[in-house]
mmCIF file of C-alpha atoms in Angstrom:
data_model
loop_
_atom_site.group_PDB
_atom_site.id
_atom_site.type_symbol
_atom_site.label_atom_id
_atom_site.label_comp_id
_atom_site.label_asym_id
_atom_site.label_seq_id
_atom_site.Cartn_x
_atom_site.Cartn_y
_atom_site.Cartn_z
ATOM 1 C CA UNK A 8 -17.089 -78.210 173.313
ATOM 2 C CA UNK A 9 -19.225 -76.813 171.314
ATOM 3 C CA UNK A 10 -22.795 -78.771 171.339
ATOM 4 C CA UNK A 11 -22.141 -78.082 175.488
ATOM 5 C CA UNK A 12 -22.077 -74.453 174.456
ATOM 6 C CA UNK A 13 -24.648 -74.205 172.616
ATOM 7 C CA UNK A 14 -27.451 -76.460 174.913
ATOM 8 C CA UNK A 15 -26.694 -74.078 177.424
ATOM 9 C CA UNK A 16 -29.198 -71.552 177.755
ATOM 10 C CA UNK A 17 -28.257 -68.755 174.850
ATOM 11 C CA UNK A 18 -28.879 -64.053 175.909
ATOM 12 C CA UNK A 19 -31.678 -62.791 173.859
ATOM 13 C CA UNK A 20 -32.971 -59.466 172.378
ATOM 14 C CA UNK A 21 -36.060 -58.453 174.561
ATOM 15 C CA UNK A 22 -37.886 -59.071 171.257
ATOM 16 C CA UNK A 23 -36.699 -62.388 172.730
ATOM 17 C CA UNK A 24 -35.158 -63.221 168.736
ATOM 18 C CA UNK A 25 -30.915 -64.898 168.962
ATOM 19 C CA UNK A 26 -28.853 -62.661 168.513
ATOM 20 C CA UNK A 27 -25.358 -63.299 166.844
ATOM 21 C CA UNK A 28 -22.422 -61.643 166.422
ATOM 22 C CA UNK A 29 -18.823 -62.626 164.464
ATOM 23 C CA UNK A 30 -15.310 -61.584 164.296
ATOM 24 C CA UNK A 31 -12.125 -62.139 163.328
ATOM 25 C CA UNK A 32 -9.900 -61.334 166.920
ATOM 26 C CA UNK A 33 -5.528 -62.427 166.094
ATOM 27 C CA UNK A 34 -3.911 -63.427 169.634
ATOM 28 C CA UNK A 35 -0.481 -61.854 168.301
ATOM 29 C CA UNK A 36 2.571 -64.575 168.758
ATOM 30 C CA UNK A 37 5.537 -61.741 167.699
ATOM 31 C CA UNK A 38 8.043 -63.395 169.883
ATOM 32 C CA UNK A 39 6.419 -67.504 169.275
ATOM 33 C CA UNK A 40 8.439 -68.790 166.704
ATOM 34 C CA UNK A 41 8.097 -72.652 167.147
ATOM 35 C CA UNK A 42 4.542 -71.713 167.671
ATOM 36 C CA UNK A 43 2.818 -73.381 163.951
ATOM 37 C CA UNK A 44 0.654 -71.493 161.579
ATOM 38 C CA UNK A 45 0.622 -67.918 163.041
ATOM 39 C CA UNK A 46 -0.369 -65.354 160.249
ATOM 40 C CA UNK A 47 0.706 -62.133 159.681
ATOM 41 C CA UNK A 48 -2.289 -59.648 161.690
ATOM 42 C CA UNK A 49 -3.612 -56.202 161.150
ATOM 43 C CA UNK A 50 -3.681 -54.791 164.226
ATOM 44 C CA UNK A 51 -4.753 -51.671 164.620
ATOM 45 C CA UNK A 52 -3.420 -48.996 166.883
ATOM 46 C CA UNK A 53 -1.168 -50.679 168.411
ATOM 47 C CA UNK A 54 1.736 -47.732 169.654
ATOM 48 C CA UNK A 55 1.560 -44.584 169.023
ATOM 49 C CA UNK A 56 -1.194 -45.322 166.330
ATOM 50 C CA UNK A 57 0.133 -47.444 164.128
ATOM 51 C CA UNK A 58 -1.664 -50.279 161.881
ATOM 52 C CA UNK A 59 0.892 -52.899 161.277
ATOM 53 C CA UNK A 60 0.699 -56.296 160.489
ATOM 54 C CA UNK A 61 2.314 -59.277 163.668
ATOM 55 C CA UNK A 62 2.955 -62.588 163.238
ATOM 56 C CA UNK A 63 -0.054 -64.399 165.600
ATOM 57 C CA UNK A 64 -3.263 -66.590 165.763
ATOM 58 C CA UNK A 65 -6.280 -65.453 164.578
ATOM 59 C CA UNK A 66 -10.084 -65.916 165.474
ATOM 60 C CA UNK A 67 -13.365 -65.807 164.072
ATOM 61 C CA UNK A 68 -15.764 -66.209 167.314
ATOM 62 C CA UNK A 69 -19.459 -66.221 167.466
ATOM 63 C CA UNK A 70 -21.075 -64.880 170.003
ATOM 64 C CA UNK A 71 -24.585 -64.804 171.183
ATOM 65 C CA UNK A 72 -25.448 -61.054 172.233
ATOM 66 C CA UNK A 73 -28.337 -59.664 174.864
ATOM 67 C CA UNK A 74 -29.857 -56.437 174.237
ATOM 68 C CA UNK A 75 -30.165 -53.857 177.093
ATOM 69 C CA UNK A 76 -26.888 -51.475 178.523
ATOM 70 C CA UNK A 77 -24.511 -55.039 179.212
ATOM 71 C CA UNK A 78 -22.272 -56.239 177.373
ATOM 72 C CA UNK A 79 -22.420 -59.932 178.319
ATOM 73 C CA UNK A 80 -21.872 -62.349 175.668
ATOM 74 C CA UNK A 81 -21.804 -65.655 175.612
ATOM 75 C CA UNK A 82 -19.591 -67.672 173.479
ATOM 76 C CA UNK A 83 -20.962 -70.101 171.048
ATOM 77 C CA UNK A 84 -17.562 -70.731 168.991
ATOM 78 C CA UNK A 85 -14.193 -70.415 167.568
ATOM 79 C CA UNK A 86 -12.551 -71.461 165.290
ATOM 80 C CA UNK A 87 -8.434 -70.925 164.513
ATOM 81 C CA UNK A 88 -7.987 -69.579 160.664
ATOM 82 C CA UNK A 89 -5.095 -71.747 159.359
ATOM 83 C CA UNK A 90 -1.942 -70.432 156.659
ATOM 84 C CA UNK A 91 -4.347 -70.141 153.171
ATOM 85 C CA UNK A 92 -8.380 -70.155 154.720
ATOM 86 C CA UNK A 93 -10.599 -67.600 152.762
ATOM 87 C CA UNK A 94 -11.907 -66.030 156.660
ATOM 88 C CA UNK A 95 -15.392 -65.640 154.661
ATOM 89 C CA UNK A 96 -15.534 -69.662 153.639
ATOM 90 C CA UNK A 97 -14.592 -70.406 157.050
ATOM 91 C CA UNK A 98 -16.808 -68.206 158.488
ATOM 92 C CA UNK A 99 -19.710 -69.005 156.478
ATOM 93 C CA UNK A 100 -19.211 -72.736 157.648
ATOM 94 C CA UNK A 101 -18.557 -71.702 161.184
ATOM 95 C CA UNK A 102 -22.444 -69.559 161.429
ATOM 96 C CA UNK A 103 -23.939 -72.437 159.376
ATOM 97 C CA UNK A 104 -22.727 -74.945 162.486
ATOM 98 C CA UNK A 105 -23.426 -72.725 165.035
ATOM 99 C CA UNK A 106 -27.298 -72.216 163.912
ATOM 100 C CA UNK A 107 -27.542 -76.225 163.608
ATOM 101 C CA UNK A 108 -26.640 -76.803 166.759
ATOM 102 C CA UNK A 109 -29.386 -74.359 168.337
ATOM 103 C CA UNK A 110 -31.942 -75.269 166.551
ATOM 104 C CA UNK A 111 -30.929 -79.283 167.265
ATOM 105 C CA UNK A 112 -31.152 -78.083 171.381
ATOM 106 C CA UNK A 113 -34.135 -76.390 170.648
ATOM 107 C CA UNK A 114 -33.517 -72.527 170.682
ATOM 108 C CA UNK A 115 -34.882 -71.786 167.716
ATOM 109 C CA UNK A 116 -37.600 -73.748 165.867
ATOM 110 C CA UNK A 117 -40.154 -72.732 162.485
ATOM 111 C CA UNK A 118 -42.745 -69.654 163.267
ATOM 112 C CA UNK A 119 -39.868 -67.692 165.649
ATOM 113 C CA UNK A 120 -38.145 -64.762 164.615
ATOM 114 C CA UNK A 121 -35.166 -65.889 162.628
ATOM 115 C CA UNK A 122 -31.851 -65.282 163.805
ATOM 116 C CA UNK A 123 -29.658 -62.395 163.763
ATOM 117 C CA UNK A 124 -26.455 -62.108 162.936
ATOM 118 C CA UNK A 125 -24.428 -58.679 163.043
ATOM 119 C CA UNK A 126 -21.064 -59.073 160.777
ATOM 120 C CA UNK A 127 -17.932 -56.258 159.713
ATOM 121 C CA UNK A 128 -17.751 -55.193 156.415
ATOM 122 C CA UNK A 129 -14.956 -57.688 155.700
ATOM 123 C CA UNK A 130 -17.761 -60.976 155.565
ATOM 124 C CA UNK A 131 -19.938 -61.659 152.363
ATOM 125 C CA UNK A 132 -23.520 -62.279 153.197
ATOM 126 C CA UNK A 133 -25.287 -63.849 150.698
ATOM 127 C CA UNK A 134 -22.926 -67.089 151.539
ATOM 128 C CA UNK A 135 -25.243 -67.210 154.498
ATOM 129 C CA UNK A 136 -28.199 -68.280 152.404
ATOM 130 C CA UNK A 137 -30.548 -70.985 152.862
ATOM 131 C CA UNK A 138 -30.298 -70.506 156.767
ATOM 132 C CA UNK A 139 -33.632 -70.150 159.402
ATOM 133 C CA UNK A 140 -30.941 -65.778 159.846
ATOM 134 C CA UNK A 141 -31.180 -62.669 158.838
ATOM 135 C CA UNK A 142 -27.944 -60.863 157.449
ATOM 136 C CA UNK A 143 -26.693 -57.578 158.662
ATOM 137 C CA UNK A 144 -23.475 -56.903 157.712
ATOM 138 C CA UNK A 145 -22.121 -52.906 157.474
ATOM 139 C CA UNK A 146 -21.127 -52.152 154.142
ATOM 140 C CA UNK A 147 -17.628 -50.814 153.301
ATOM 141 C CA UNK A 148 -17.471 -47.401 152.034
ATOM 142 C CA UNK A 149 -16.042 -47.984 148.754
ATOM 143 C CA UNK A 150 -19.004 -50.385 147.394
ATOM 144 C CA UNK A 151 -20.202 -49.482 144.653
ATOM 145 C CA UNK A 152 -23.768 -51.086 143.591
#
């Protein structure tokens, strides 16, 4: 399935560059008492702007983005995080796999602009070294350099 997704036409930025985004999203399952490997997921704005922990399955999702006003994305990979998984390590392996499949499918070749990966502040950009990508990670406001 992953290879088929990577072989399909991939949206690109206006300059022809591949732009990937990664984020963890939870499939909330608070009433599914018999479902295995549920994890407490941090949720925002449920109810009266309360931040709550709700049981569910977190998934790390990688998509390809296009330029312009459209909001269309091409899902390329989704990995469910298991209890005890380190999200940064899982995501680094996941991105490496996605990039390898995109290269194998001919979507990126040496000489093309580097792939741009966009991620939120919870991701560790340096773990993604040795790939033909440029990493853009939002820095946390409490980060000291």
